[in-house]
Structures are given as C-alpha cells and as structure tokens.
mmCIF file of C-alpha atoms in Angstrom:
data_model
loop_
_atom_site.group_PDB
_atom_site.id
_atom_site.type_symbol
_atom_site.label_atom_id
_atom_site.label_comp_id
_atom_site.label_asym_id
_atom_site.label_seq_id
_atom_site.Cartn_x
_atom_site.Cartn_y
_atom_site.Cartn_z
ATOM 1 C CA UNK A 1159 0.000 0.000 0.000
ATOM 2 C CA UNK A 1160 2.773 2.907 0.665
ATOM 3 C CA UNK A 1161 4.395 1.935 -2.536
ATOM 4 C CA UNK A 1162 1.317 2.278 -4.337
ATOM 5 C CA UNK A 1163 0.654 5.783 -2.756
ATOM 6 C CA UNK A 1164 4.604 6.674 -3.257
ATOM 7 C CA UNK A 1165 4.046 5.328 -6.840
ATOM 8 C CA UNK A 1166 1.037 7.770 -7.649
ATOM 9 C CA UNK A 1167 2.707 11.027 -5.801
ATOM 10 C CA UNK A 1168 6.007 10.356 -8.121
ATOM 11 C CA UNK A 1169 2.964 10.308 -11.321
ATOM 12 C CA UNK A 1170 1.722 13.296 -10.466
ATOM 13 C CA UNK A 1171 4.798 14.579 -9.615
ATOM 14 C CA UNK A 1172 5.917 14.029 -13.532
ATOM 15 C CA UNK A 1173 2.940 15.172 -14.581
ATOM 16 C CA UNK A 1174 3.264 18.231 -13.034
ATOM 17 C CA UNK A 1175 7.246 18.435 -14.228
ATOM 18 C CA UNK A 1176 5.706 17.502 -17.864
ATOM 19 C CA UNK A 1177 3.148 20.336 -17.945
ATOM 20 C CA UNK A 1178 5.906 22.872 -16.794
ATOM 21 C CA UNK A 1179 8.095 21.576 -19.675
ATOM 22 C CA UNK A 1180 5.321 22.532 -22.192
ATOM 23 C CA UNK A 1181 5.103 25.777 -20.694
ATOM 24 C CA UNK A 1182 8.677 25.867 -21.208
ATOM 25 C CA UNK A 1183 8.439 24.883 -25.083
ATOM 26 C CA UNK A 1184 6.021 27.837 -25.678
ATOM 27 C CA UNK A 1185 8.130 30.056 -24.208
ATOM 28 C CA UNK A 1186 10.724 28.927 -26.294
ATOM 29 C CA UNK A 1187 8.250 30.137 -29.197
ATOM 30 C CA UNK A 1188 7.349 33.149 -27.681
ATOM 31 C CA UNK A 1189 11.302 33.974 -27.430
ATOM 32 C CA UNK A 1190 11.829 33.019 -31.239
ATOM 33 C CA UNK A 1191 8.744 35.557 -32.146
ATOM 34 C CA UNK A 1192 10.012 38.013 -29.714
ATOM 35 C CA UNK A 1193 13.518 38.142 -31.642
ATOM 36 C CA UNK A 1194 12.347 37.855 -34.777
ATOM 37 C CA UNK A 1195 9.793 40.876 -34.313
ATOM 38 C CA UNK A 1196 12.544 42.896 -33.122
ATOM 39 C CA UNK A 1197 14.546 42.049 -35.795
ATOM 40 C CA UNK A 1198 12.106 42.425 -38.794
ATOM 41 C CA UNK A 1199 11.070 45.813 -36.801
ATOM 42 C CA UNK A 1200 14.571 47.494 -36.941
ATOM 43 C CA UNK A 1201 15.227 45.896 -40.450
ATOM 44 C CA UNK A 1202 12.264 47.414 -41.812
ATOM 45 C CA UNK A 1203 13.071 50.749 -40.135
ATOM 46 C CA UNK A 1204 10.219 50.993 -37.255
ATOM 47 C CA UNK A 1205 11.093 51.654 -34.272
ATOM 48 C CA UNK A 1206 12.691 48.474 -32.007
ATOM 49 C CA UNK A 1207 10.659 46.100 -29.627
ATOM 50 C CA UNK A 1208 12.491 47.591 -26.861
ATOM 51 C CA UNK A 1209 9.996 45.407 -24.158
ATOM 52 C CA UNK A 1210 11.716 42.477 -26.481
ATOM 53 C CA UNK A 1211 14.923 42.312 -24.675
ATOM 54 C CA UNK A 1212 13.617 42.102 -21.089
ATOM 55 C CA UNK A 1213 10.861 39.570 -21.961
ATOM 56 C CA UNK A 1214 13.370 37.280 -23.803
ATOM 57 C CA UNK A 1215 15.676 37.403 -20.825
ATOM 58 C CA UNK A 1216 12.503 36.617 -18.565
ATOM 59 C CA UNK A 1217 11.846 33.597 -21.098
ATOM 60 C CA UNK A 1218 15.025 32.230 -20.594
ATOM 61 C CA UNK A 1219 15.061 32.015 -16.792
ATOM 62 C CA UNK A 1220 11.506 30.853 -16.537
ATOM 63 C CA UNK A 1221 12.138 28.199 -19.801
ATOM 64 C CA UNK A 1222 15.569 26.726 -17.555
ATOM 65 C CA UNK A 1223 13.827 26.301 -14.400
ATOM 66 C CA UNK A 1224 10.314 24.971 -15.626
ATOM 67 C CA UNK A 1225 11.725 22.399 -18.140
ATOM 68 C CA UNK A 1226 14.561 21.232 -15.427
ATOM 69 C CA UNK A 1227 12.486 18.717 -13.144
ATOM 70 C CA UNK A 1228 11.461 17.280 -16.760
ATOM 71 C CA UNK A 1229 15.089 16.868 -18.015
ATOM 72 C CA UNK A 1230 15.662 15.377 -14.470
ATOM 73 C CA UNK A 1231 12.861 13.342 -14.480
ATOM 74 C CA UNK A 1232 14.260 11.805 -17.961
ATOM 75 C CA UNK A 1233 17.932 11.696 -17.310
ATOM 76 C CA UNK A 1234 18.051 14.474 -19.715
ATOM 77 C CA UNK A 1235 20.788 16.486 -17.975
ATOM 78 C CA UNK A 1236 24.141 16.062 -18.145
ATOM 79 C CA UNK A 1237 25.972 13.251 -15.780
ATOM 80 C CA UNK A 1238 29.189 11.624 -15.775
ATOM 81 C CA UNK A 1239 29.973 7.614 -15.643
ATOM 82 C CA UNK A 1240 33.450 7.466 -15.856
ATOM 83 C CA UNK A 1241 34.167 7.178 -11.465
ATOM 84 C CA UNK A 1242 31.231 4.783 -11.494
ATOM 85 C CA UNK A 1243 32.553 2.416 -14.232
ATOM 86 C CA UNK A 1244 35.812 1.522 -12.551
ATOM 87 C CA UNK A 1245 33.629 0.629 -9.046
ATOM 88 C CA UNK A 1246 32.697 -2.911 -8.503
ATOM 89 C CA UNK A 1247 28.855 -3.117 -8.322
ATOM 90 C CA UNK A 1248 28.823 -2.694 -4.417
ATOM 91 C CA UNK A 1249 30.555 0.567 -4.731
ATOM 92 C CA UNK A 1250 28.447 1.543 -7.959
ATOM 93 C CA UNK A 1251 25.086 1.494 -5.916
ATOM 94 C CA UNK A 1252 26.711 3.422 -3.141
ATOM 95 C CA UNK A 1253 27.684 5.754 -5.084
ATOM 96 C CA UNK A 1254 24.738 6.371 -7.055
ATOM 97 C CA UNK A 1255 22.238 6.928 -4.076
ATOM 98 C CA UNK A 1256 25.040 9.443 -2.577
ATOM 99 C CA UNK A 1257 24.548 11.317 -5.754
ATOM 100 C CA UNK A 1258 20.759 11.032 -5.641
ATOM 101 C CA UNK A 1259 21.134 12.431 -1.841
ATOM 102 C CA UNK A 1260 23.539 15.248 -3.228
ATOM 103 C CA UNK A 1261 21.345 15.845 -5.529
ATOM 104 C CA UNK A 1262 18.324 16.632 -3.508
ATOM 105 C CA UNK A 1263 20.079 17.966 -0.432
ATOM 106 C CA UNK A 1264 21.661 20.786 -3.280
ATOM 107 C CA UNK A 1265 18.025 21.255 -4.951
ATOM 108 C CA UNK A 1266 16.456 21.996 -1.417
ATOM 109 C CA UNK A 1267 18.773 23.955 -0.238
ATOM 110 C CA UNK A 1268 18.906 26.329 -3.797
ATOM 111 C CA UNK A 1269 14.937 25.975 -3.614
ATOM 112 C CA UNK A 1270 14.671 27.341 0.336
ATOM 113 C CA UNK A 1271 16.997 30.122 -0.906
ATOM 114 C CA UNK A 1272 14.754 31.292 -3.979
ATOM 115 C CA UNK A 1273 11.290 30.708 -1.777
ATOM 116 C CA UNK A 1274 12.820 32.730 0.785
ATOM 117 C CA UNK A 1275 14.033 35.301 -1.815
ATOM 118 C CA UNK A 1276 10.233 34.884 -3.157
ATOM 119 C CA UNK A 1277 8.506 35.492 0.511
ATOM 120 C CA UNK A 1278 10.856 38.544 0.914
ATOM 121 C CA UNK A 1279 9.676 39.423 -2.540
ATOM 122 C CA UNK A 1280 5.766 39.467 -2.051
ATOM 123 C CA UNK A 1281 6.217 40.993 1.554
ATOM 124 C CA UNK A 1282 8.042 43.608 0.275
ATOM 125 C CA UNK A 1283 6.148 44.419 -3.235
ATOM 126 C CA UNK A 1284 9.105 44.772 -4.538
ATOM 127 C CA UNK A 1285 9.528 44.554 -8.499
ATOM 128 C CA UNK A 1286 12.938 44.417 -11.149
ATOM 129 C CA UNK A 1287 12.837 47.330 -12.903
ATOM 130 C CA UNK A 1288 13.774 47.675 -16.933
ATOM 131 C CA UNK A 1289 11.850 48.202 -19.860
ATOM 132 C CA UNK A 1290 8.972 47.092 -17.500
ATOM 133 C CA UNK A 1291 8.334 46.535 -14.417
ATOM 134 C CA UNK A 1292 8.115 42.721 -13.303
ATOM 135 C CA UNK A 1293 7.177 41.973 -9.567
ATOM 136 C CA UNK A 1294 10.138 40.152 -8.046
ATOM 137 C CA UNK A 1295 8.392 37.174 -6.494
ATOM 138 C CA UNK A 1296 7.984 36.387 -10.490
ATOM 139 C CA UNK A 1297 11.251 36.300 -10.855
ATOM 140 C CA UNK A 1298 12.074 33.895 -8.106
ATOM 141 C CA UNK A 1299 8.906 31.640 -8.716
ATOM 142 C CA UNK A 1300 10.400 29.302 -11.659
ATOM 143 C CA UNK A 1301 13.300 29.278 -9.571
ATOM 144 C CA UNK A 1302 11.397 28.136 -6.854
ATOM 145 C CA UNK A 1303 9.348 25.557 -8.413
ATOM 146 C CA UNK A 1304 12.214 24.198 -10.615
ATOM 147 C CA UNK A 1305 14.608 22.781 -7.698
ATOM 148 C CA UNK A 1306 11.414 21.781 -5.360
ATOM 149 C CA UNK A 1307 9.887 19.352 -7.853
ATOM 150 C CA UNK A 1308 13.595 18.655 -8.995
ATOM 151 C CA UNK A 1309 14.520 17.765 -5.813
ATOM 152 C CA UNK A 1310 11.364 15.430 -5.767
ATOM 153 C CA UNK A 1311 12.083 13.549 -9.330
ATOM 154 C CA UNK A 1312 15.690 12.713 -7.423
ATOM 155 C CA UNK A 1313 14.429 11.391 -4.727
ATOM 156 C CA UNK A 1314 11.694 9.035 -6.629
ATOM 157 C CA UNK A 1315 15.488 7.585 -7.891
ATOM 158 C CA UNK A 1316 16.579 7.151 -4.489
ATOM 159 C CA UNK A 1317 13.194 5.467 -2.968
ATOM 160 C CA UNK A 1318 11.982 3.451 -6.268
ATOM 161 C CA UNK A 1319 13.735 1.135 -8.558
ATOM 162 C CA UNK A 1320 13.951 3.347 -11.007
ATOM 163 C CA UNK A 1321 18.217 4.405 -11.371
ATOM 164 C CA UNK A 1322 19.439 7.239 -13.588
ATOM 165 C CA UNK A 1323 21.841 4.801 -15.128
ATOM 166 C CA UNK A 1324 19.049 2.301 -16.998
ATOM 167 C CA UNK A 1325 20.183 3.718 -19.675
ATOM 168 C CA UNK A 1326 23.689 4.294 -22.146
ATOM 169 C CA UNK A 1327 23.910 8.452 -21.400
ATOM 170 C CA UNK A 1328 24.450 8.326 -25.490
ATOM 171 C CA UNK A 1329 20.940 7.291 -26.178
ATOM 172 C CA UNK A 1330 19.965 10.665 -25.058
ATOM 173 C CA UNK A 1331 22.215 12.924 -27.195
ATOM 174 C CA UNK A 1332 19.829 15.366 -28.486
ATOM 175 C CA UNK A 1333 17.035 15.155 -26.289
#
C-alpha cells in the first residue's frame, strides 16, 4: 500500500514536471517571435521592440527552471559515468544513491533560498525594474518551483527502482 501511494505522488509529480516543460516549449516560441519581431522591426526601419529584450531574458530564466524537473525526471541532464565504471557493483550502488542524496540535499537547499528570496519578494512588493516593471516574487517563482519538484524527481530515484543509469547516457544525445 505505501508503494502504491509513493508510486502515484512520483505520477503526479511528472505530470506536473511535464506540464511545466510545455510551458517551457512555448516560451521557447514566444522567445523566437520576440527576436524575430525585433529584428524584422529594426530591419524594416520601425522603431525596435524595446519590451523584447527584457521579456526574452525573462523567457530564458523561466524556460531553464520549468523544463529542469522534466530533463531530471528523464535523465536528460548532463551526468558523468566514468568514477562509477571503474567501481565494482557494491561501490556503484553506493555511489549512485550518494549522488541522488547530493542531488536533492543541493536542490532543497537552492529551492529554500529562492522561496525565501520569493517570501521577501511578495512581503516587500518589490519589483525588477527595466523596460517594465516585473514583480520580483515572479522572478524567483520558476526558480522556486524548478529545484522543489527537482529535488522530488531525485528522490523518486533514491526510494523506487527506477536508477538514472538504466540507460547508455548516449541514447539521449539530443534530447
């Protein structure tokens, strides 16, 4: 019975980590029209998209931090396998759930940090100021989010079966 109920708070886990990674894709299209707008606008001799600039460096934080519980999730990410191929299999599985503990213990503590930041944020009302104004507690929200359900795909490694190294790290070249 727990590791049914473990089993379907991991699913809905990924399928919260799944829907952020779509948001994540359309803001990848939203950047690509926000350039290209900018670009066709001071090619053709209008005035520039100055709003452009802050909104594509807004994409890019919020597309990093929503698509990385995904990547995570999918042993997407980058990870190395040469210390663990010279271990004997003992040593191997030792290895791998200190990682997985490293892993999450890193992703809490970064995610405490940007939730604080956040709480500061909202109490405050404090915004980032540039071509317009964004409340700050939108800034630190993907942040937030990104290593808190991060930190929860690693540890569904740790307490499941499931081990980041099922698979040859070349199959996913491209992901």
């Amino acid at each position: 019975m727990r590791m049914e109920r473990m089993t379907t708070f991991f699913d809905i886990v990924g399928r919260v980590s799944w829907l952020l990674a779509v948001v994540a894709k359309l803001l990848i299209g939203l950047l690509i029209l926000f350039v290209v707008s900018d670009v066709v606008a001071r090619n053709l001799g209008m005035r520039a998209l100055t709003w452009a600039i802050s909104a594509s460096e807004y994409s890019l934080l919020y597309l990093t931090f929503l698509s990385m519980p995904w990547l995570v999730r999918n042993k997407g990410h980058v990870f190395v396998v040469f210390l663990r191929g010279l271990l004997p299999p003992a040593g191997r599985a030792l290895l791998e759930k200190l990682m997985y503990i490293a892993c999450i213990v890193l992703c809490l503590y970064l995610g405490w940090i940007a939730a604080t930041s956040l709480s500061v944020a909202v109490a405050k009302g404090t915004y980032e100021t540039r071509t317009f104004d964004m409340p700050k507690w939108a800034v630190f929200l993907p942040i937030m989010l990104g290593f808190g359900l991060s930190a929860l795909e690693w540890l569904r490694f740790l307490l499941t079966p499931v081990s980041m190294y099922d698979i040859n790290p070349t199959e996913m070249e491209g992901m």
